[in-house]
Amino acid sequence: MADAPVVAVRGEAYREVAPELARFTVTATARDRDRETTLTRLAERAAAVRVLLDAAEPAVERRETGQLRVWPETKRSGERVVAYHGSVTTTVTVVDFTALGELMLRLADQDQVELAGPWWSLRPDSPAYREARHAAIADALARAREYAEALGARVTALVELADTGLTTAPPMLAKAGFARGAEAAPELELDPQPQPVQAAVEARFTISEPVLG
């Protein structure tokens, strides 16, 4: 086999698949001249957010409290505090996209709440990755066979297979539109963005003796 002719090829695969997860952040904020009042308002608004997220289960797969900030606002000259600010951010992961728009609108309707997102993505163990790798291997084998056939030969064995990488696009923001009827509550229409998945492999195959001439 060491003396057999070898053909080296690169196999690639590209897919666009539906996202499996949608993430967004919701931040409750508060501000007042009195520190205790600021903290009380912040706790109340964060609790209101939690109530809405509780009601949204099982559409909400997970939620994680991120940064909690409380800081004083001082005058430019000196250290006299003129107000206190507070914020707490929660990252929410949603798996039921039919409930996503309504949930985000309900959260956005709360007092002193900021929203960002959603960002679409695949699960780390998504079958889409495995399917892309398999497709890249099949592409490499098909290319090797094409080269071998052009030489009047055939592929006989695999010498080496190397995974050169599997990539996905960074999370993307949703396209959204608002619609409101004459008497109806606002509705938020979200278009989940397809997630590109790309895989590539490099392979070396031995082939039978070419027919040259």
PDB file of C-alpha atoms in Angstrom:
ATOM      1  CA  MET A   1       0.000   0.000   0.000  1.00  0.00           C
ATOM      2  CA  ALA A   2       2.965   2.316   0.599  1.00  0.00           C
ATOM      3  CA  ASP A   3       3.805   2.249  -3.117  1.00  0.00           C
ATOM      4  CA  ALA A   4       0.202   2.707  -4.248  1.00  0.00           C
ATOM      5  CA  PRO A   5      -0.762   6.011  -5.876  1.00  0.00           C
ATOM      6  CA  VAL A   6      -2.397   8.454  -3.478  1.00  0.00           C
ATOM      7  CA  VAL A   7      -4.952  11.187  -4.143  1.00  0.00           C
ATOM      8  CA  ALA A   8      -5.443  13.995  -1.609  1.00  0.00           C
ATOM      9  CA  VAL A   9      -8.751  15.869  -1.531  1.00  0.00           C
ATOM     10  CA  ARG A  10     -10.700  18.329   0.589  1.00  0.00           C
ATOM     11  CA  GLY A  11     -14.350  17.665   1.346  1.00  0.00           C
ATOM     12  CA  GLU A  12     -16.741  20.440   2.305  1.00  0.00           C
ATOM     13  CA  ALA A  13     -20.365  20.765   3.321  1.00  0.00           C
ATOM     14  CA  TYR A  14     -22.580  23.775   3.888  1.00  0.00           C
ATOM     15  CA  ARG A  15     -26.053  23.736   5.383  1.00  0.00           C
ATOM     16  CA  GLU A  16     -28.596  26.273   6.567  1.00  0.00           C
ATOM     17  CA  VAL A  17     -30.745  24.857   9.336  1.00  0.00           C
ATOM     18  CA  ALA A  18     -33.495  26.202  11.540  1.00  0.00           C
ATOM     19  CA  PRO A  19     -32.322  27.594  14.898  1.00  0.00           C
ATOM     20  CA  GLU A  20     -33.000  25.574  18.015  1.00  0.00           C
ATOM     21  CA  LEU A  21     -32.573  28.271  20.666  1.00  0.00           C
ATOM     22  CA  ALA A  22     -33.378  31.959  21.060  1.00  0.00           C
ATOM     23  CA  ARG A  23     -31.683  34.028  23.756  1.00  0.00           C
ATOM     24  CA  PHE A  24     -32.408  37.514  24.966  1.00  0.00           C
ATOM     25  CA  THR A  25     -31.526  39.635  27.966  1.00  0.00           C
ATOM     26  CA  VAL A  26     -33.924  41.516  30.195  1.00  0.00           C
ATOM     27  CA  THR A  27     -32.595  44.207  32.519  1.00  0.00           C
ATOM     28  CA  ALA A  28     -34.575  45.744  35.360  1.00  0.00           C
ATOM     29  CA  THR A  29     -33.367  49.174  36.473  1.00  0.00           C
ATOM     30  CA  ALA A  30     -34.093  51.629  39.273  1.00  0.00           C
ATOM     31  CA  ARG A  31     -32.968  55.125  40.275  1.00  0.00           C
ATOM     32  CA  ASP A  32     -33.720  57.310  43.269  1.00  0.00           C
ATOM     33  CA  ARG A  33     -32.013  59.765  45.564  1.00  0.00           C
ATOM     34  CA  ASP A  34     -32.445  57.357  48.446  1.00  0.00           C
ATOM     35  CA  ARG A  35     -30.382  54.168  48.363  1.00  0.00           C
ATOM     36  CA  GLU A  36     -32.925  51.991  50.162  1.00  0.00           C
ATOM     37  CA  THR A  37     -35.686  53.162  47.831  1.00  0.00           C
ATOM     38  CA  THR A  38     -33.536  52.302  44.842  1.00  0.00           C
ATOM     39  CA  LEU A  39     -32.859  48.814  46.170  1.00  0.00           C
ATOM     40  CA  THR A  40     -36.519  48.255  47.007  1.00  0.00           C
ATOM     41  CA  ARG A  41     -37.671  49.297  43.545  1.00  0.00           C
ATOM     42  CA  LEU A  42     -35.002  47.172  41.911  1.00  0.00           C
ATOM     43  CA  ALA A  43     -36.043  44.108  43.903  1.00  0.00           C
ATOM     44  CA  GLU A  44     -39.720  44.676  43.056  1.00  0.00           C
ATOM     45  CA  ARG A  45     -39.046  45.049  39.335  1.00  0.00           C
ATOM     46  CA  ALA A  46     -36.761  42.016  39.266  1.00  0.00           C
ATOM     47  CA  ALA A  47     -39.469  40.026  41.044  1.00  0.00           C
ATOM     48  CA  ALA A  48     -42.044  41.128  38.455  1.00  0.00           C
ATOM     49  CA  VAL A  49     -39.729  39.856  35.723  1.00  0.00           C
ATOM     50  CA  ARG A  50     -39.401  36.514  37.504  1.00  0.00           C
ATOM     51  CA  VAL A  51     -43.175  36.168  37.742  1.00  0.00           C
ATOM     52  CA  LEU A  52     -43.538  36.619  33.982  1.00  0.00           C
ATOM     53  CA  LEU A  53     -40.751  34.138  33.285  1.00  0.00           C
ATOM     54  CA  ASP A  54     -42.335  31.618  35.671  1.00  0.00           C
ATOM     55  CA  ALA A  55     -45.599  31.933  33.770  1.00  0.00           C
ATOM     56  CA  ALA A  56     -43.815  31.341  30.459  1.00  0.00           C
ATOM     57  CA  GLU A  57     -42.565  27.856  31.333  1.00  0.00           C
ATOM     58  CA  PRO A  58     -41.979  25.426  29.635  1.00  0.00           C
ATOM     59  CA  ALA A  59     -41.217  27.747  26.692  1.00  0.00           C
ATOM     60  CA  VAL A  60     -38.318  29.104  28.781  1.00  0.00           C
ATOM     61  CA  GLU A  61     -35.644  26.423  28.982  1.00  0.00           C
ATOM     62  CA  ARG A  62     -33.324  28.301  31.306  1.00  0.00           C
ATOM     63  CA  ARG A  63     -32.666  31.691  32.786  1.00  0.00           C
ATOM     64  CA  GLU A  64     -29.494  32.975  34.352  1.00  0.00           C
ATOM     65  CA  THR A  65     -28.986  36.079  36.432  1.00  0.00           C
ATOM     66  CA  GLY A  66     -25.947  37.908  35.182  1.00  0.00           C
ATOM     67  CA  GLN A  67     -24.673  41.249  36.345  1.00  0.00           C
ATOM     68  CA  LEU A  68     -26.156  42.971  39.383  1.00  0.00           C
ATOM     69  CA  ARG A  69     -25.034  46.576  39.673  1.00  0.00           C
ATOM     70  CA  VAL A  70     -25.698  49.255  42.278  1.00  0.00           C
ATOM     71  CA  TRP A  71     -23.738  52.467  42.070  1.00  0.00           C
ATOM     72  CA  PRO A  72     -23.928  56.063  43.305  1.00  0.00           C
ATOM     73  CA  GLU A  73     -24.223  59.079  41.050  1.00  0.00           C
ATOM     74  CA  THR A  74     -22.106  61.961  42.310  1.00  0.00           C
ATOM     75  CA  LYS A  75     -21.787  65.588  41.357  1.00  0.00           C
ATOM     76  CA  ARG A  76     -18.914  66.442  39.067  1.00  0.00           C
ATOM     77  CA  SER A  77     -17.229  68.403  41.818  1.00  0.00           C
ATOM     78  CA  GLY A  78     -16.842  66.421  45.003  1.00  0.00           C
ATOM     79  CA  GLU A  79     -18.269  63.148  46.233  1.00  0.00           C
ATOM     80  CA  ARG A  80     -21.746  64.212  47.237  1.00  0.00           C
ATOM     81  CA  VAL A  81     -24.204  61.551  46.120  1.00  0.00           C
ATOM     82  CA  VAL A  82     -27.179  62.904  44.183  1.00  0.00           C
ATOM     83  CA  ALA A  83     -28.797  59.568  43.289  1.00  0.00           C
ATOM     84  CA  TYR A  84     -28.387  55.811  43.363  1.00  0.00           C
ATOM     85  CA  HIS A  85     -28.723  53.531  40.352  1.00  0.00           C
ATOM     86  CA  GLY A  86     -29.360  49.808  40.267  1.00  0.00           C
ATOM     87  CA  SER A  87     -29.751  47.165  37.570  1.00  0.00           C
ATOM     88  CA  VAL A  88     -30.003  43.390  37.336  1.00  0.00           C
ATOM     89  CA  THR A  89     -29.775  41.471  34.054  1.00  0.00           C
ATOM     90  CA  THR A  90     -31.215  38.049  33.283  1.00  0.00           C
ATOM     91  CA  THR A  91     -30.354  35.995  30.217  1.00  0.00           C
ATOM     92  CA  VAL A  92     -33.329  33.969  29.010  1.00  0.00           C
ATOM     93  CA  THR A  93     -33.167  30.944  26.698  1.00  0.00           C
ATOM     94  CA  VAL A  94     -36.385  30.100  24.858  1.00  0.00           C
ATOM     95  CA  VAL A  95     -37.120  26.922  22.899  1.00  0.00           C
ATOM     96  CA  ASP A  96     -40.739  27.605  21.903  1.00  0.00           C
ATOM     97  CA  PHE A  97     -40.508  30.363  19.314  1.00  0.00           C
ATOM     98  CA  THR A  98     -44.295  30.715  19.081  1.00  0.00           C
ATOM     99  CA  ALA A  99     -44.295  32.124  22.607  1.00  0.00           C
ATOM    100  CA  LEU A 100     -41.196  34.280  22.180  1.00  0.00           C
ATOM    101  CA  GLY A 101     -42.764  37.432  20.761  1.00  0.00           C
ATOM    102  CA  GLU A 102     -45.541  37.586  23.348  1.00  0.00           C
ATOM    103  CA  LEU A 103     -43.101  36.975  26.203  1.00  0.00           C
ATOM    104  CA  MET A 104     -40.776  39.741  25.070  1.00  0.00           C
ATOM    105  CA  LEU A 105     -43.667  42.181  24.727  1.00  0.00           C
ATOM    106  CA  ARG A 106     -44.936  41.358  28.215  1.00  0.00           C
ATOM    107  CA  LEU A 107     -41.479  41.963  29.649  1.00  0.00           C
ATOM    108  CA  ALA A 108     -41.008  45.170  27.673  1.00  0.00           C
ATOM    109  CA  ASP A 109     -44.296  46.442  29.078  1.00  0.00           C
ATOM    110  CA  GLN A 110     -42.900  46.402  32.625  1.00  0.00           C
ATOM    111  CA  ASP A 111     -41.766  49.610  34.295  1.00  0.00           C
ATOM    112  CA  GLN A 112     -38.063  50.458  33.808  1.00  0.00           C
ATOM    113  CA  VAL A 113     -37.155  47.280  31.945  1.00  0.00           C
ATOM    114  CA  GLU A 114     -34.774  47.005  28.987  1.00  0.00           C
ATOM    115  CA  LEU A 115     -34.669  44.119  26.489  1.00  0.00           C
ATOM    116  CA  ALA A 116     -32.012  43.070  23.983  1.00  0.00           C
ATOM    117  CA  GLY A 117     -32.194  40.245  21.453  1.00  0.00           C
ATOM    118  CA  PRO A 118     -33.175  37.656  20.538  1.00  0.00           C
ATOM    119  CA  TRP A 119     -30.043  35.920  19.299  1.00  0.00           C
ATOM    120  CA  TRP A 120     -30.637  32.663  17.413  1.00  0.00           C
ATOM    121  CA  SER A 121     -28.370  29.629  17.743  1.00  0.00           C
ATOM    122  CA  LEU A 122     -28.070  25.852  17.682  1.00  0.00           C
ATOM    123  CA  ARG A 123     -27.481  23.582  20.645  1.00  0.00           C
ATOM    124  CA  PRO A 124     -23.823  22.576  21.144  1.00  0.00           C
ATOM    125  CA  ASP A 125     -24.790  18.934  20.494  1.00  0.00           C
ATOM    126  CA  SER A 126     -27.135  19.686  17.601  1.00  0.00           C
ATOM    127  CA  PRO A 127     -27.466  16.846  15.042  1.00  0.00           C
ATOM    128  CA  ALA A 128     -26.801  19.503  12.385  1.00  0.00           C
ATOM    129  CA  TYR A 129     -23.086  19.416  13.220  1.00  0.00           C
ATOM    130  CA  ARG A 130     -22.831  15.655  12.828  1.00  0.00           C
ATOM    131  CA  GLU A 131     -24.793  15.767   9.572  1.00  0.00           C
ATOM    132  CA  ALA A 132     -22.455  18.434   8.208  1.00  0.00           C
ATOM    133  CA  ARG A 133     -19.385  16.379   9.099  1.00  0.00           C
ATOM    134  CA  HIS A 134     -20.849  13.294   7.444  1.00  0.00           C
ATOM    135  CA  ALA A 135     -21.662  15.327   4.349  1.00  0.00           C
ATOM    136  CA  ALA A 136     -18.107  16.680   4.215  1.00  0.00           C
ATOM    137  CA  ILE A 137     -16.696  13.147   4.357  1.00  0.00           C
ATOM    138  CA  ALA A 138     -19.049  12.033   1.601  1.00  0.00           C
ATOM    139  CA  ASP A 139     -17.936  15.017  -0.483  1.00  0.00           C
ATOM    140  CA  ALA A 140     -14.278  14.091   0.006  1.00  0.00           C
ATOM    141  CA  LEU A 141     -14.930  10.498  -1.074  1.00  0.00           C
ATOM    142  CA  ALA A 142     -16.907  11.646  -4.108  1.00  0.00           C
ATOM    143  CA  ARG A 143     -14.075  13.942  -5.178  1.00  0.00           C
ATOM    144  CA  ALA A 144     -11.504  11.196  -4.744  1.00  0.00           C
ATOM    145  CA  ARG A 145     -13.577   8.872  -6.904  1.00  0.00           C
ATOM    146  CA  GLU A 146     -13.916  11.564  -9.572  1.00  0.00           C
ATOM    147  CA  TYR A 147     -10.151  12.023  -9.725  1.00  0.00           C
ATOM    148  CA  ALA A 148      -9.587   8.279  -9.782  1.00  0.00           C
ATOM    149  CA  GLU A 149     -12.124   7.779 -12.578  1.00  0.00           C
ATOM    150  CA  ALA A 150     -10.471  10.521 -14.600  1.00  0.00           C
ATOM    151  CA  LEU A 151      -7.264   8.496 -14.387  1.00  0.00           C
ATOM    152  CA  GLY A 152      -8.959   5.233 -15.228  1.00  0.00           C
ATOM    153  CA  ALA A 153      -8.510   4.011 -11.668  1.00  0.00           C
ATOM    154  CA  ARG A 154     -10.612   3.424  -8.574  1.00  0.00           C
ATOM    155  CA  VAL A 155     -10.359   4.286  -4.888  1.00  0.00           C
ATOM    156  CA  THR A 156      -9.001   1.353  -2.911  1.00  0.00           C
ATOM    157  CA  ALA A 157      -8.397   2.526   0.660  1.00  0.00           C
ATOM    158  CA  LEU A 158      -8.433   5.456   3.060  1.00  0.00           C
ATOM    159  CA  VAL A 159      -4.978   6.562   4.187  1.00  0.00           C
ATOM    160  CA  GLU A 160      -5.782   9.604   6.326  1.00  0.00           C
ATOM    161  CA  LEU A 161      -8.771  11.728   7.338  1.00  0.00           C
ATOM    162  CA  ALA A 162      -8.405  15.073   9.135  1.00  0.00           C
ATOM    163  CA  ASP A 163     -11.120  17.370  10.429  1.00  0.00           C
ATOM    164  CA  THR A 164     -10.159  20.896   9.409  1.00  0.00           C
ATOM    165  CA  GLY A 165     -12.966  22.596  11.241  1.00  0.00           C
ATOM    166  CA  LEU A 166     -16.665  23.084  11.703  1.00  0.00           C
ATOM    167  CA  THR A 167     -17.937  26.633  11.829  1.00  0.00           C
ATOM    168  CA  THR A 168     -21.187  28.393  12.504  1.00  0.00           C
ATOM    169  CA  ALA A 169     -22.168  31.993  12.091  1.00  0.00           C
ATOM    170  CA  PRO A 170     -22.195  34.233  15.174  1.00  0.00           C
ATOM    171  CA  PRO A 171     -25.594  34.659  16.837  1.00  0.00           C
ATOM    172  CA  MET A 172     -27.816  36.983  14.829  1.00  0.00           C
ATOM    173  CA  LEU A 173     -30.540  39.325  15.903  1.00  0.00           C
ATOM    174  CA  ALA A 174     -34.086  38.601  14.876  1.00  0.00           C
ATOM    175  CA  LYS A 175     -36.029  40.419  12.248  1.00  0.00           C
ATOM    176  CA  ALA A 176     -39.118  41.712  13.964  1.00  0.00           C
ATOM    177  CA  GLY A 177     -42.281  43.568  13.152  1.00  0.00           C
ATOM    178  CA  PHE A 178     -45.004  45.090  15.301  1.00  0.00           C
ATOM    179  CA  ALA A 179     -48.681  44.858  14.466  1.00  0.00           C
ATOM    180  CA  ARG A 180     -51.576  46.403  16.366  1.00  0.00           C
ATOM    181  CA  GLY A 181     -55.264  46.170  15.621  1.00  0.00           C
ATOM    182  CA  ALA A 182     -57.797  48.836  16.462  1.00  0.00           C
ATOM    183  CA  GLU A 183     -58.755  47.174  19.762  1.00  0.00           C
ATOM    184  CA  ALA A 184     -56.153  44.423  20.067  1.00  0.00           C
ATOM    185  CA  ALA A 185     -52.971  44.286  22.100  1.00  0.00           C
ATOM    186  CA  PRO A 186     -49.712  44.668  20.160  1.00  0.00           C
ATOM    187  CA  GLU A 187     -48.255  41.563  18.563  1.00  0.00           C
ATOM    188  CA  LEU A 188     -44.610  40.942  17.784  1.00  0.00           C
ATOM    189  CA  GLU A 189     -43.802  38.812  14.750  1.00  0.00           C
ATOM    190  CA  LEU A 190     -40.351  37.244  14.765  1.00  0.00           C
ATOM    191  CA  ASP A 191     -38.633  35.529  11.833  1.00  0.00           C
ATOM    192  CA  PRO A 192     -36.120  32.950  13.106  1.00  0.00           C
ATOM    193  CA  GLN A 193     -32.935  33.267  11.074  1.00  0.00           C
ATOM    194  CA  PRO A 194     -31.469  30.078   9.538  1.00  0.00           C
ATOM    195  CA  GLN A 195     -28.150  29.069  11.044  1.00  0.00           C
ATOM    196  CA  PRO A 196     -25.333  28.315   8.581  1.00  0.00           C
ATOM    197  CA  VAL A 197     -23.224  25.278   9.444  1.00  0.00           C
ATOM    198  CA  GLN A 198     -20.053  24.496   7.507  1.00  0.00           C
ATOM    199  CA  ALA A 199     -17.730  21.494   7.852  1.00  0.00           C
ATOM    200  CA  ALA A 200     -14.510  20.594   6.064  1.00  0.00           C
ATOM    201  CA  VAL A 201     -12.200  17.579   6.039  1.00  0.00           C
ATOM    202  CA  GLU A 202      -8.977  16.678   4.298  1.00  0.00           C
ATOM    203  CA  ALA A 203      -8.503  13.091   3.179  1.00  0.00           C
ATOM    204  CA  ARG A 204      -5.947  10.950   1.401  1.00  0.00           C
ATOM    205  CA  PHE A 205      -6.935   7.812  -0.469  1.00  0.00           C
ATOM    206  CA  THR A 206      -4.958   5.162  -2.283  1.00  0.00           C
ATOM    207  CA  ILE A 207      -6.124   4.342  -5.789  1.00  0.00           C
ATOM    208  CA  SER A 208      -5.477   1.513  -8.171  1.00  0.00           C
ATOM    209  CA  GLU A 209      -2.817   1.916 -10.833  1.00  0.00           C
ATOM    210  CA  PRO A 210      -3.877   4.698 -13.210  1.00  0.00           C
ATOM    211  CA  VAL A 211      -4.347   4.012 -16.905  1.00  0.00           C
ATOM    212  CA  LEU A 212      -2.202   6.690 -18.539  1.00  0.00           C
ATOM    213  CA  GLY A 213      -2.169   7.063 -22.285  1.00  0.00           C
TER     214      GLY A 213
END
